[in-house]
Coordinates of C-alpha atoms in Angstrom, one line a residue:
X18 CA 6.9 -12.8 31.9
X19 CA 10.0 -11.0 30.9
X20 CA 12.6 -14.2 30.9
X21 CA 9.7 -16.2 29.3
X22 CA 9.6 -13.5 26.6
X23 CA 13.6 -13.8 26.1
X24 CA 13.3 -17.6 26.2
X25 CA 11.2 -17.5 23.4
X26 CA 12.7 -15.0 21.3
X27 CA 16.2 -17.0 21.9
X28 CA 14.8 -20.3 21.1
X29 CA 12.4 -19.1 18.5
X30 CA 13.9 -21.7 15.5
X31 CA 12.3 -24.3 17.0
X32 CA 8.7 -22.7 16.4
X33 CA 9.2 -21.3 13.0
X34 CA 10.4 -24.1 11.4
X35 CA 7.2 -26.0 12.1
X36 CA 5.1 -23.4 10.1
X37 CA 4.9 -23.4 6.5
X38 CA 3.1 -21.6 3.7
X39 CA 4.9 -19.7 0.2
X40 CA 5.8 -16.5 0.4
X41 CA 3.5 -13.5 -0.3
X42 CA 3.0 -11.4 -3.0
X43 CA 1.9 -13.9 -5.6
X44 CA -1.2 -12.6 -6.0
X45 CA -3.6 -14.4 -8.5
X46 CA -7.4 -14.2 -9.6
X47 CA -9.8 -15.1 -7.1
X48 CA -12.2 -16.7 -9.7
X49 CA -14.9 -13.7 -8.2
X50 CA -16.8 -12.0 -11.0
X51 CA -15.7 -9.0 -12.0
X52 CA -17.0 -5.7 -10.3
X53 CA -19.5 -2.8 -11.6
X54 CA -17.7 -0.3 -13.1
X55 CA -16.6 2.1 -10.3
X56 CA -18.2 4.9 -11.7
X57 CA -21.4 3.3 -11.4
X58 CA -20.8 1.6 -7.9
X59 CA -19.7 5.1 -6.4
X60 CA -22.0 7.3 -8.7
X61 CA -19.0 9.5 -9.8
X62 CA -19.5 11.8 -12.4
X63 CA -16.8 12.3 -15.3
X64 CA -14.5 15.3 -15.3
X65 CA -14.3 17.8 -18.4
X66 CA -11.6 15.4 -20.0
X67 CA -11.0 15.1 -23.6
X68 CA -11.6 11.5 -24.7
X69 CA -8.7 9.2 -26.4
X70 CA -9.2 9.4 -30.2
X71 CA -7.3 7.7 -33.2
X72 CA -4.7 10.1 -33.8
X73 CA -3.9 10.2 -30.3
X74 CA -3.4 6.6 -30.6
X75 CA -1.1 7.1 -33.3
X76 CA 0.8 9.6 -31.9
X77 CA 1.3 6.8 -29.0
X78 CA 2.6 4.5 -31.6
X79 CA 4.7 6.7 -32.8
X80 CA 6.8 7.7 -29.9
X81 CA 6.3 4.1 -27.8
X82 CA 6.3 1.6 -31.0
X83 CA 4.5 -1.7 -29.9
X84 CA 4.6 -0.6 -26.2
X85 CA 0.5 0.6 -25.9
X86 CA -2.2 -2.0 -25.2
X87 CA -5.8 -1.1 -26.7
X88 CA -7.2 -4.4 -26.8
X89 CA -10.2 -4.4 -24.3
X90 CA -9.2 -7.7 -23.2
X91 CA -5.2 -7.2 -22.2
X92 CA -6.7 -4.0 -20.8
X93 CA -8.8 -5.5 -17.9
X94 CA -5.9 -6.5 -15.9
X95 CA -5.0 -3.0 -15.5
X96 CA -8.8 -1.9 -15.2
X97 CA -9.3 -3.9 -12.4
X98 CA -7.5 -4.0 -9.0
X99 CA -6.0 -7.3 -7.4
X100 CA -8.8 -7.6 -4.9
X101 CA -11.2 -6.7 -8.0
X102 CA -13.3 -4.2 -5.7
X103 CA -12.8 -1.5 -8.0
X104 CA -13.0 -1.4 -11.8
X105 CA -12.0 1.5 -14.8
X106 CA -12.9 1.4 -18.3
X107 CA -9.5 2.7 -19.8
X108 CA -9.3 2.1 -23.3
X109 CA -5.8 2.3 -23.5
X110 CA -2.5 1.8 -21.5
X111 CA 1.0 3.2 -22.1
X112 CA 4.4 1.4 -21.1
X113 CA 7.1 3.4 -21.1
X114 CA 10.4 2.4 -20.2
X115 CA 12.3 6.2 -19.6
X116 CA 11.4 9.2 -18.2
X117 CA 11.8 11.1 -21.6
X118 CA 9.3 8.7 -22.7
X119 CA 7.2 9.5 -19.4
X120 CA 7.9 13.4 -20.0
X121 CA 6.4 13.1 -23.7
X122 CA 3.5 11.9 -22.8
X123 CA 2.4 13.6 -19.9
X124 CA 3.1 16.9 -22.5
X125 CA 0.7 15.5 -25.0
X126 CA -1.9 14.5 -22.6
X127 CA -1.5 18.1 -20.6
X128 CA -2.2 20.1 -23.8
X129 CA -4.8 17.6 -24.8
X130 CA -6.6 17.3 -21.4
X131 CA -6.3 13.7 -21.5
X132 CA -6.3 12.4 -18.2
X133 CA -3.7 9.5 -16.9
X134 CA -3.8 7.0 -14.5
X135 CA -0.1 6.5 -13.1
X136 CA 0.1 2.8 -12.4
X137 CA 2.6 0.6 -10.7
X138 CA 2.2 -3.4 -9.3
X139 CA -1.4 -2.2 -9.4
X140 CA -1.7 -3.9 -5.5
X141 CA -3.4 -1.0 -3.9
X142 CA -6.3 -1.3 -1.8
X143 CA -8.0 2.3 -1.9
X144 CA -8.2 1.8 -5.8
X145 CA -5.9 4.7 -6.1
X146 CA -3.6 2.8 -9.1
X147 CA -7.0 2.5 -11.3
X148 CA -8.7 4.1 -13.2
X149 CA -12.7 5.4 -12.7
X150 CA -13.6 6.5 -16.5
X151 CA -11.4 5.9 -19.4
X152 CA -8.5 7.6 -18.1
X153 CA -4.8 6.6 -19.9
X154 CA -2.9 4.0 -18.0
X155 CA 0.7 4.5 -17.6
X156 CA 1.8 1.8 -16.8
X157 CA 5.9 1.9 -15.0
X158 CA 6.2 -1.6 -15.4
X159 CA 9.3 -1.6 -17.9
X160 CA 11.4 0.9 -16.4
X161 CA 12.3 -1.6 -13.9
X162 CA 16.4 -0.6 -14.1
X163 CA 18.5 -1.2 -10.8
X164 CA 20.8 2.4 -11.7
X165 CA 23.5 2.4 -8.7
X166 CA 24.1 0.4 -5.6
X167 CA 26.6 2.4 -3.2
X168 CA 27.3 -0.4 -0.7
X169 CA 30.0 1.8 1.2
X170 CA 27.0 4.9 1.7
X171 CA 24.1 1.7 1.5
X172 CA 22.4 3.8 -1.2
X173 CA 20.6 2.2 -3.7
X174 CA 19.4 4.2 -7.0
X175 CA 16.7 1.8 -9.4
X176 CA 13.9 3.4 -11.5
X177 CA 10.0 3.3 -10.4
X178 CA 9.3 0.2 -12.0
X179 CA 11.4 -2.1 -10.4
X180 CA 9.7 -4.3 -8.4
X181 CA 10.3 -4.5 -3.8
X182 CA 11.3 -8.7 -3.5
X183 CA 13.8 -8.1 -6.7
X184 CA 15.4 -4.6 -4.9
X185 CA 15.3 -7.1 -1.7
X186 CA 17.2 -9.7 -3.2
X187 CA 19.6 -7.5 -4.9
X188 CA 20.8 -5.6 -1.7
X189 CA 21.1 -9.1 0.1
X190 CA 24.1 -9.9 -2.4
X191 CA 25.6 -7.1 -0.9
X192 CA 24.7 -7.5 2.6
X193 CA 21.6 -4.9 2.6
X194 CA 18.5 -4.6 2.9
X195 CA 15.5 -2.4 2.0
X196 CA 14.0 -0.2 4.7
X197 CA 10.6 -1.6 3.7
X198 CA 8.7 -4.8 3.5
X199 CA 4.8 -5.6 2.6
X200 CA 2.9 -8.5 2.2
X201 CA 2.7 -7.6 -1.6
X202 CA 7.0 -7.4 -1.8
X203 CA 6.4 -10.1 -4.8
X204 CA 4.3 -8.1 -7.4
X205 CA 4.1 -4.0 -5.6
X206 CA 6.6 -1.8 -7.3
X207 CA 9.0 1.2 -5.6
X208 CA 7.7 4.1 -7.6
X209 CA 4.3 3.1 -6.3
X210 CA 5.3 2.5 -2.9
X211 CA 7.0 6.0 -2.4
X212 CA 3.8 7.7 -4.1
X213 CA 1.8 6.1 -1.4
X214 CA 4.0 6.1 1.4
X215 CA 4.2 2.3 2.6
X216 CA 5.0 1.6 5.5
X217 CA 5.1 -2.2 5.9
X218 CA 6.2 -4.7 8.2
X219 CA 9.7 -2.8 9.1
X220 CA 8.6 1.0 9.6
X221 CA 9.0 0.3 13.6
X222 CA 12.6 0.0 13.2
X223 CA 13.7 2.1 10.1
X224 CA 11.1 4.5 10.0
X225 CA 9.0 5.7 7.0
X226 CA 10.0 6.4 3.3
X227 CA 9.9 10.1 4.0
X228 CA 13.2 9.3 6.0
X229 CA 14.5 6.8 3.8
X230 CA 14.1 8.0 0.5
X231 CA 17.4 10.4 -0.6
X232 CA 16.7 11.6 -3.8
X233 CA 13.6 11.0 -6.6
X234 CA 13.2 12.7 -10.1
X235 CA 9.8 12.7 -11.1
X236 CA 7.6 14.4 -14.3
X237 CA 4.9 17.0 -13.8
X238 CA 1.7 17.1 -15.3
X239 CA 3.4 19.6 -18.4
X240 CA 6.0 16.9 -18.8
X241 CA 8.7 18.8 -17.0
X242 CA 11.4 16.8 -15.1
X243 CA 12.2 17.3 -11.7
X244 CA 15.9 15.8 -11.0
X245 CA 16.1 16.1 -7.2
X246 CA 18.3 12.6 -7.3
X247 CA 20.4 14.0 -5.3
X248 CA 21.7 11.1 -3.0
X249 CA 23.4 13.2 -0.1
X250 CA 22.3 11.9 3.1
X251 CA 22.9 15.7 4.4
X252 CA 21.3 18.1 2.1
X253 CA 20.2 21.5 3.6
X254 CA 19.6 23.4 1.2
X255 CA 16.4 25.4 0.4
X256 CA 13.0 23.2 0.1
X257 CA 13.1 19.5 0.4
X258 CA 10.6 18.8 -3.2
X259 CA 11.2 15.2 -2.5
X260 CA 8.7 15.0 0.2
X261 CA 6.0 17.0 -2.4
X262 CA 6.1 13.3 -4.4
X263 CA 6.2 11.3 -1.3
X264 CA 2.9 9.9 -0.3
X265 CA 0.9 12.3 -3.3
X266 CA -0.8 9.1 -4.9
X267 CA 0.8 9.9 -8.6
X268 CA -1.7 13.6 -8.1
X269 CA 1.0 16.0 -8.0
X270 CA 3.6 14.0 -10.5
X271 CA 4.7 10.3 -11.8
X272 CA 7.4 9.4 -9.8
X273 CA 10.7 7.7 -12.0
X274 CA 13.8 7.4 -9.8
X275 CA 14.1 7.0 -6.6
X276 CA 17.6 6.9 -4.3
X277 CA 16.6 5.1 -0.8
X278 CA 19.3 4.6 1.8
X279 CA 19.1 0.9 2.7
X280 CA 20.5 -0.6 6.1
X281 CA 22.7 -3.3 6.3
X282 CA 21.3 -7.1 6.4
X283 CA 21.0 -8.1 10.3
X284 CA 23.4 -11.1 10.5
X285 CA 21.4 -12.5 13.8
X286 CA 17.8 -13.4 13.2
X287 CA 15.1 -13.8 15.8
X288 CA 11.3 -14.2 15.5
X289 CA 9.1 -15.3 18.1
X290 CA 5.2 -16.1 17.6
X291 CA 3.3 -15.9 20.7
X292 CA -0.6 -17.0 21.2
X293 CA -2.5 -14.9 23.8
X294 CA -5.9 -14.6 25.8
X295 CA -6.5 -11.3 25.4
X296 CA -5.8 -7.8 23.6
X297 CA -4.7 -6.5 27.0
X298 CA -2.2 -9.4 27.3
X299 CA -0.7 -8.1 23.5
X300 CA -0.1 -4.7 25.0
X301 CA 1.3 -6.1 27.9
X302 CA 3.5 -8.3 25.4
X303 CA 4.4 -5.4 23.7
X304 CA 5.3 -2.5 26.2
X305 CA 7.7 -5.4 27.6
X306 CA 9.3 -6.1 24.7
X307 CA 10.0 -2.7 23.5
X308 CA 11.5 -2.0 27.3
X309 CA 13.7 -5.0 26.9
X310 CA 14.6 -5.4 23.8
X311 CA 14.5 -1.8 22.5
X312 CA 16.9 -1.3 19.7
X313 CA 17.1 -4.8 18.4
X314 CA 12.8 -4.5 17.9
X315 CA 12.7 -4.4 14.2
X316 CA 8.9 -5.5 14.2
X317 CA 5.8 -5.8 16.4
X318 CA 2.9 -7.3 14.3
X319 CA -1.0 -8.4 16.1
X320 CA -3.9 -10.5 14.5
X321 CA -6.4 -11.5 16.1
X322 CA -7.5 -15.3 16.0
X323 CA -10.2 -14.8 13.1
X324 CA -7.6 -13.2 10.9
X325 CA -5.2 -16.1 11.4
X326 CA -7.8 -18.2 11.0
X327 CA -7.6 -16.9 6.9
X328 CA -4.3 -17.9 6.2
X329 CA -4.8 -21.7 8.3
X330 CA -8.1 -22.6 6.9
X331 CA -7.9 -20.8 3.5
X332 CA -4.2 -21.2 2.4
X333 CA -3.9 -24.7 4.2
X334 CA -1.0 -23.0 6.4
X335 CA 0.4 -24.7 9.5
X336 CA -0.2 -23.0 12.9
X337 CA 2.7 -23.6 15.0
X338 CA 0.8 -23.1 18.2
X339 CA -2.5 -25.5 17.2
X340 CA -1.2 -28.0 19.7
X341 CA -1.4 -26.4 22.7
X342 CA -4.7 -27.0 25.0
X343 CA -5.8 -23.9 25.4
X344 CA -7.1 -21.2 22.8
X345 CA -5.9 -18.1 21.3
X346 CA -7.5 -14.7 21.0
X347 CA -4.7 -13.3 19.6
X348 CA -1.1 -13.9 18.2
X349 CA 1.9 -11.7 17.7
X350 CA 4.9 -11.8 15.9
X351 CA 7.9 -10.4 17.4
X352 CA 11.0 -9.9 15.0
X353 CA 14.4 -8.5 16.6
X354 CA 16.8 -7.4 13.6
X355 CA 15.8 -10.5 11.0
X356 CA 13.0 -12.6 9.6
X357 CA 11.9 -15.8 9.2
X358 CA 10.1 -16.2 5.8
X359 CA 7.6 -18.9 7.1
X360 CA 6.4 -17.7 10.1
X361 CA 6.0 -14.2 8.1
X362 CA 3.9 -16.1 5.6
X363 CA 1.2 -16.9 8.4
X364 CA 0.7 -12.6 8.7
X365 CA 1.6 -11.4 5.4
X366 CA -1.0 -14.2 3.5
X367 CA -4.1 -12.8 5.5
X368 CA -4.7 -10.4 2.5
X369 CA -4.6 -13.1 0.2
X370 CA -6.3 -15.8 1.6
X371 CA -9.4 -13.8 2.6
X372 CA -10.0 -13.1 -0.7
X373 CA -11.1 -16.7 -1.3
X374 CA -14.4 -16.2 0.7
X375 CA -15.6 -13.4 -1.6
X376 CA -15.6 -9.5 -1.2
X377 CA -13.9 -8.0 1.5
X378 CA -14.1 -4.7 2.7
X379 CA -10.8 -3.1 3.7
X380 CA -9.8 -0.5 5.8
X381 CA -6.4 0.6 7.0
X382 CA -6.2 3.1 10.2
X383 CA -4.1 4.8 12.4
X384 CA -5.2 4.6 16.5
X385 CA -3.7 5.4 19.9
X386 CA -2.9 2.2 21.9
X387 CA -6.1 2.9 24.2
X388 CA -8.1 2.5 21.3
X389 CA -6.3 -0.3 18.6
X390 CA -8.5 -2.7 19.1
X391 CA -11.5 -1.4 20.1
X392 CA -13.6 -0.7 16.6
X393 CA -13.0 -4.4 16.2
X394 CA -15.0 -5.3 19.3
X395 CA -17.5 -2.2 18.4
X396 CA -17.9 -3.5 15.0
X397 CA -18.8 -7.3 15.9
X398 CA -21.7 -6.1 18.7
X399 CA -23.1 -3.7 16.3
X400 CA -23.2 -5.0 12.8
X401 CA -24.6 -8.3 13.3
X402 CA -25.9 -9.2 9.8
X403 CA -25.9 -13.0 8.8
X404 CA -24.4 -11.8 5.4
X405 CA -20.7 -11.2 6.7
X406 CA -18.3 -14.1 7.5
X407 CA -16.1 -12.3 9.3
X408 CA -15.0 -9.4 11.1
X409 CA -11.1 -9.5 12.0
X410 CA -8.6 -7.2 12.8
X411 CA -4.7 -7.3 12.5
X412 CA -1.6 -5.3 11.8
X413 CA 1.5 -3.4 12.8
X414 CA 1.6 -2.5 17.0
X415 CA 4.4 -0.9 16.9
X416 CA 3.2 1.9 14.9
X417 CA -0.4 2.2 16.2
X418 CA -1.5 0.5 12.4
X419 CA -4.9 -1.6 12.5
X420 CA -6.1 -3.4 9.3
X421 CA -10.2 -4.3 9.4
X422 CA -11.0 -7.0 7.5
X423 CA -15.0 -7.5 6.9
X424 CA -15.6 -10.4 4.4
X425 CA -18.9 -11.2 2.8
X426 CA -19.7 -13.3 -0.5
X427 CA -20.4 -10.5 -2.3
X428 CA -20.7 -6.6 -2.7
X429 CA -24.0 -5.5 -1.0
X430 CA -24.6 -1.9 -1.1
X431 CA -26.5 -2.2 2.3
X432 CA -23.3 -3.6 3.9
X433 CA -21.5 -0.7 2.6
X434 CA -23.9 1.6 4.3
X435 CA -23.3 -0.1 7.7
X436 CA -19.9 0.3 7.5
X437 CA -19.3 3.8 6.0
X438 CA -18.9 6.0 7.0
X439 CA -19.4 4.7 10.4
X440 CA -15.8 3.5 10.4
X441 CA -14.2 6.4 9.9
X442 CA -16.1 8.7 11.9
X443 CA -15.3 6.2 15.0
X444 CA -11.7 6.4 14.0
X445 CA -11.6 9.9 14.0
X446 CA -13.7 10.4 17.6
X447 CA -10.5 8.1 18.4
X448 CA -8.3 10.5 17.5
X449 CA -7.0 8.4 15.2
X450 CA -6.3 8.7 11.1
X451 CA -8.5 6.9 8.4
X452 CA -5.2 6.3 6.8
X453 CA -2.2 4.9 8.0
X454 CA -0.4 3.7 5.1
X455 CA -2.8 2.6 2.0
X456 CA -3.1 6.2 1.3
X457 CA -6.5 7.6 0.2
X458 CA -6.8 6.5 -3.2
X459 CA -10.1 6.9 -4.4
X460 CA -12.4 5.7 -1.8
X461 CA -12.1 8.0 1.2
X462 CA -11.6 11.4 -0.7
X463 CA -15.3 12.2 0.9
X464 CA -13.7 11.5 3.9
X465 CA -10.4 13.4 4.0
X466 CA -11.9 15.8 6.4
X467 CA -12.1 13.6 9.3
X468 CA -8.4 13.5 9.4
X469 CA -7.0 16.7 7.8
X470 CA -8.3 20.3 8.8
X471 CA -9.9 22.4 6.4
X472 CA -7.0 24.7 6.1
X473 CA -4.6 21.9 5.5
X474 CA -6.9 20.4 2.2
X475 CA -7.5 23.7 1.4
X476 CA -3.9 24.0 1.1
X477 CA -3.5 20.8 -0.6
X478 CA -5.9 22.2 -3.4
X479 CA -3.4 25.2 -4.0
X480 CA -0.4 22.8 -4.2
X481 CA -2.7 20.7 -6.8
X482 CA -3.8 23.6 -8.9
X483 CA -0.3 24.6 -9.0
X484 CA 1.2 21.4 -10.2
X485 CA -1.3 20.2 -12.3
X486 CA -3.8 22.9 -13.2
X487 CA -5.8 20.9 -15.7
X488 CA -5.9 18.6 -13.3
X489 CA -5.0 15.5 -15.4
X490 CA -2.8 13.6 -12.9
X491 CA -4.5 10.7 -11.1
X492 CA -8.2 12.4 -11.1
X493 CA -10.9 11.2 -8.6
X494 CA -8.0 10.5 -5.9
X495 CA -7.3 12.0 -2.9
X496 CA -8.8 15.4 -3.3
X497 CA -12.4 15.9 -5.2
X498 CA -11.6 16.6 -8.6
X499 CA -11.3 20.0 -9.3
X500 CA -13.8 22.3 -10.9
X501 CA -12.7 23.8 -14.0
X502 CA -13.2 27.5 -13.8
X503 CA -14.8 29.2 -16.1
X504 CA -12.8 32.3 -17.8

């Protein structure tokens, strides 16, 4: 099994080139009707927030000139997530394009008590970059400045907005490369990728953006400005604040700048895509490829046959593998220090093409190899109603990531039910984590608990209270929004 495994991985070209598809990211509508308002859906009730009145509007105007949206219309797109399972009514939505700009507004908004909705490529899944009432979009968009690129250190310094394939492309001139990749790289933007903490398709080889990411300067909810730029790869001294931004969903401040130290561009590239019986087999495919191939492993990624199935019968993609006589369970993607953007299309398009068949219901968890791909099988034998296309299951082995995929035509409240929070109380008997990289967004703050202990949310309500004590940053998401005391 091991020289097979080589062979493959050595004579991989003549696979990949057989399997086509465009790249991902290109998200576009679905042509699927636009959902309730989440407020309804998730019977949420509105915090004590002022609402947006005319002479806040002008004030707006007068600090950001034509840069505000108001029309209802040019406001959906921002209202609305790219999977359209979630759904604000924001009235209006800010574009900035500096942090001063940033830093005045969150100061007006703090001493008003309007409440903001930080937003970046707006390709979340947990509908954390939405709004749930009326809350102000801020939309990072225009600050889409590439600042510095150190090639000697590989350090590159760009503002929130800019967005993951242009950083990509950028460092390649150069001979680098980001430390991240995600099937949204075309449209997903850096500031919102450090707020969330993606991990992506390259996390088994360069870690996550906790390690990665140098320096950020972000704005508080009272519109100061935190520089901790600082791009020292060594930096000892006193707190690290960076990692108080890293991963906080835009709760705890809107991230601006970012320094991320960015490897150098592999100059051999290998990518092998394997078709297998069973999930035992992919662990088996796995634990041998890590022995032998160790520091070269970039990435690992798993989908099982109905997940593949998405991208071949909904995106008209090519499988390489469609000619051999005997089926496929499963397929993996092994990737030693490159990529191959074609083959890569066939995993990274799943999200895109399942959209076609209606609604789907999403879920991103963490899980011990003893366990990956069990809830799949658990899933399928218990939730057996005629209304769901498809159960299917994929993601990043490497890292113990699992991506659930449950498609139906449309949102059923009922379906819902059966699934949640079923799911995550499986994934947390697993010892597992009902979030491995999406974040918690607004859809599993109920269900924070099953993978924090009390005293660390307890803590996390402190650190909010103290950062944003009005509680205007990003409200609904991650924690339950806080209740305003009474004095």
């Amino acid at each position: 099994m091991q020289n097979a495994l080589m062979g493959i991985l050595l004579q991989c070209n003549k696979v990949i080139t057989r399997c086509s598809g465009k790249i991902a990211g290109q998200y576009y509508s679905t042509g699927v009707a636009k959902p309730e308002l989440t407020s309804i859906r998730y019977k949420t009730q509105r915090g004590p927030y002022a609402t947006v009145m005319d002479a806040d509007v002008c004030f707006f105007e007068s600090l950001l000139g034509s840069r505000l949206i108001t029309d209802p219309h040019e406001c959906e797109s921002y209202n609305i997530d790219f999977a359209k399972t979630v759904r604000g009514a924001s009235k209006l939505v800010l574009k900035p394009t500096s942090t001063e700009e940033v830093s005045a507004i969150l100061k007006y908004c703090n001493k008003r008590r309007l409440a903001v909705c930080p937003q970046s490529g707006n390709t979340g899944l947990v509908g954390g970059s939405n709004p749930v009432f009326d809350e102000i979009v801020i939309s990072l968009k225009l600050m889409n400045k590439i600042l510095d690129t150190n090639e000697l250190a590989g350090i590159l310094t760009c503002e929130a907005g800019c967005v993951l394939q242009d950083l990509d492309n950028h460092l390649a001139t150069v001979d680098l490369m980001m430390p991240l990749d995600l099937g949204a790289k075309g449209s997903c933007l850096i500031g919102g990728c450090v707020s969330t903490n993606a991990g992506g398709l390259r996390l088994l080889r360069y870690g996550n953006l906790h390690g990665n990411i140098l320096g950020i300067e972000a704005v508080k909810a009272n519109g100061d400005i935190v520089d901790a730029l600082n791009a020292l790869k060594k930096n000892n001294t006193g707190y690290h604040l960076k990692h108080m931004f890293i991963g906080s969903e835009g709760t705890l401040g809107i991230v601006t700048k970012v320094a991320i130290q960015c490897p150098s561009l592999p100059k051999i590239k290998n990518v092998a895509f394997l078709g297998l019986a069973s999930f035992d087999k992919v662990l088996k495919t796995y634990c041998l490829a890590k022995h032998h191939l160790s520091e070269i492993l970039s990435s690992c990624e798993m989908m099982d046959r109905l997940s593949i199935d998405v991208s071949i019968n909904n995106l008209g993609m090519n499988n390489p593998l469609t000619s051999r006589k005997d089926g496929h369970e499963f397929y993996m993607i092994i990737e030693t220090s490159g990529s191959h953007l074609n083959i890569w299309a066939l995993r990274e398009r799943i999200s895109e093409g399942v959209l076609r068949e209606g609604y789907v219901f999403k879920y991103d968890m963490s899980l011990p190899f003893s366990s990956f791909y069990e809830i799949i099988e658990v899933l399928r034998k218990q939730i057996r109603d005629p209304r769901i296309i498809r159960i299917s299951g994929y993601g990043h082995l490497g890292d113990g990531n699992l991506h659930i995929q449950v498609s139906i035509p449309e949102y059923y409240e009922d379906v819902a039910a059966q699934l949640e929070p079923f799911i995550f109380e499986y994934v947390s008997k697993c010892q597992g984590s009902i979030s491995a990289e999406h974040g918690i967004g607004f859809k599993k703050t109920k269900y924070l608990h099953l993978s924090r202990s009390s005293s660390e949310i307890q803590m996390m309500y402190d650190l909010k209270q103290m950062m944003d004590p009005n509680g205007i940053l990003n409200p609904y998401k991650v924690l339950k929004p806080i209740v305003e005391k009474s004095t």
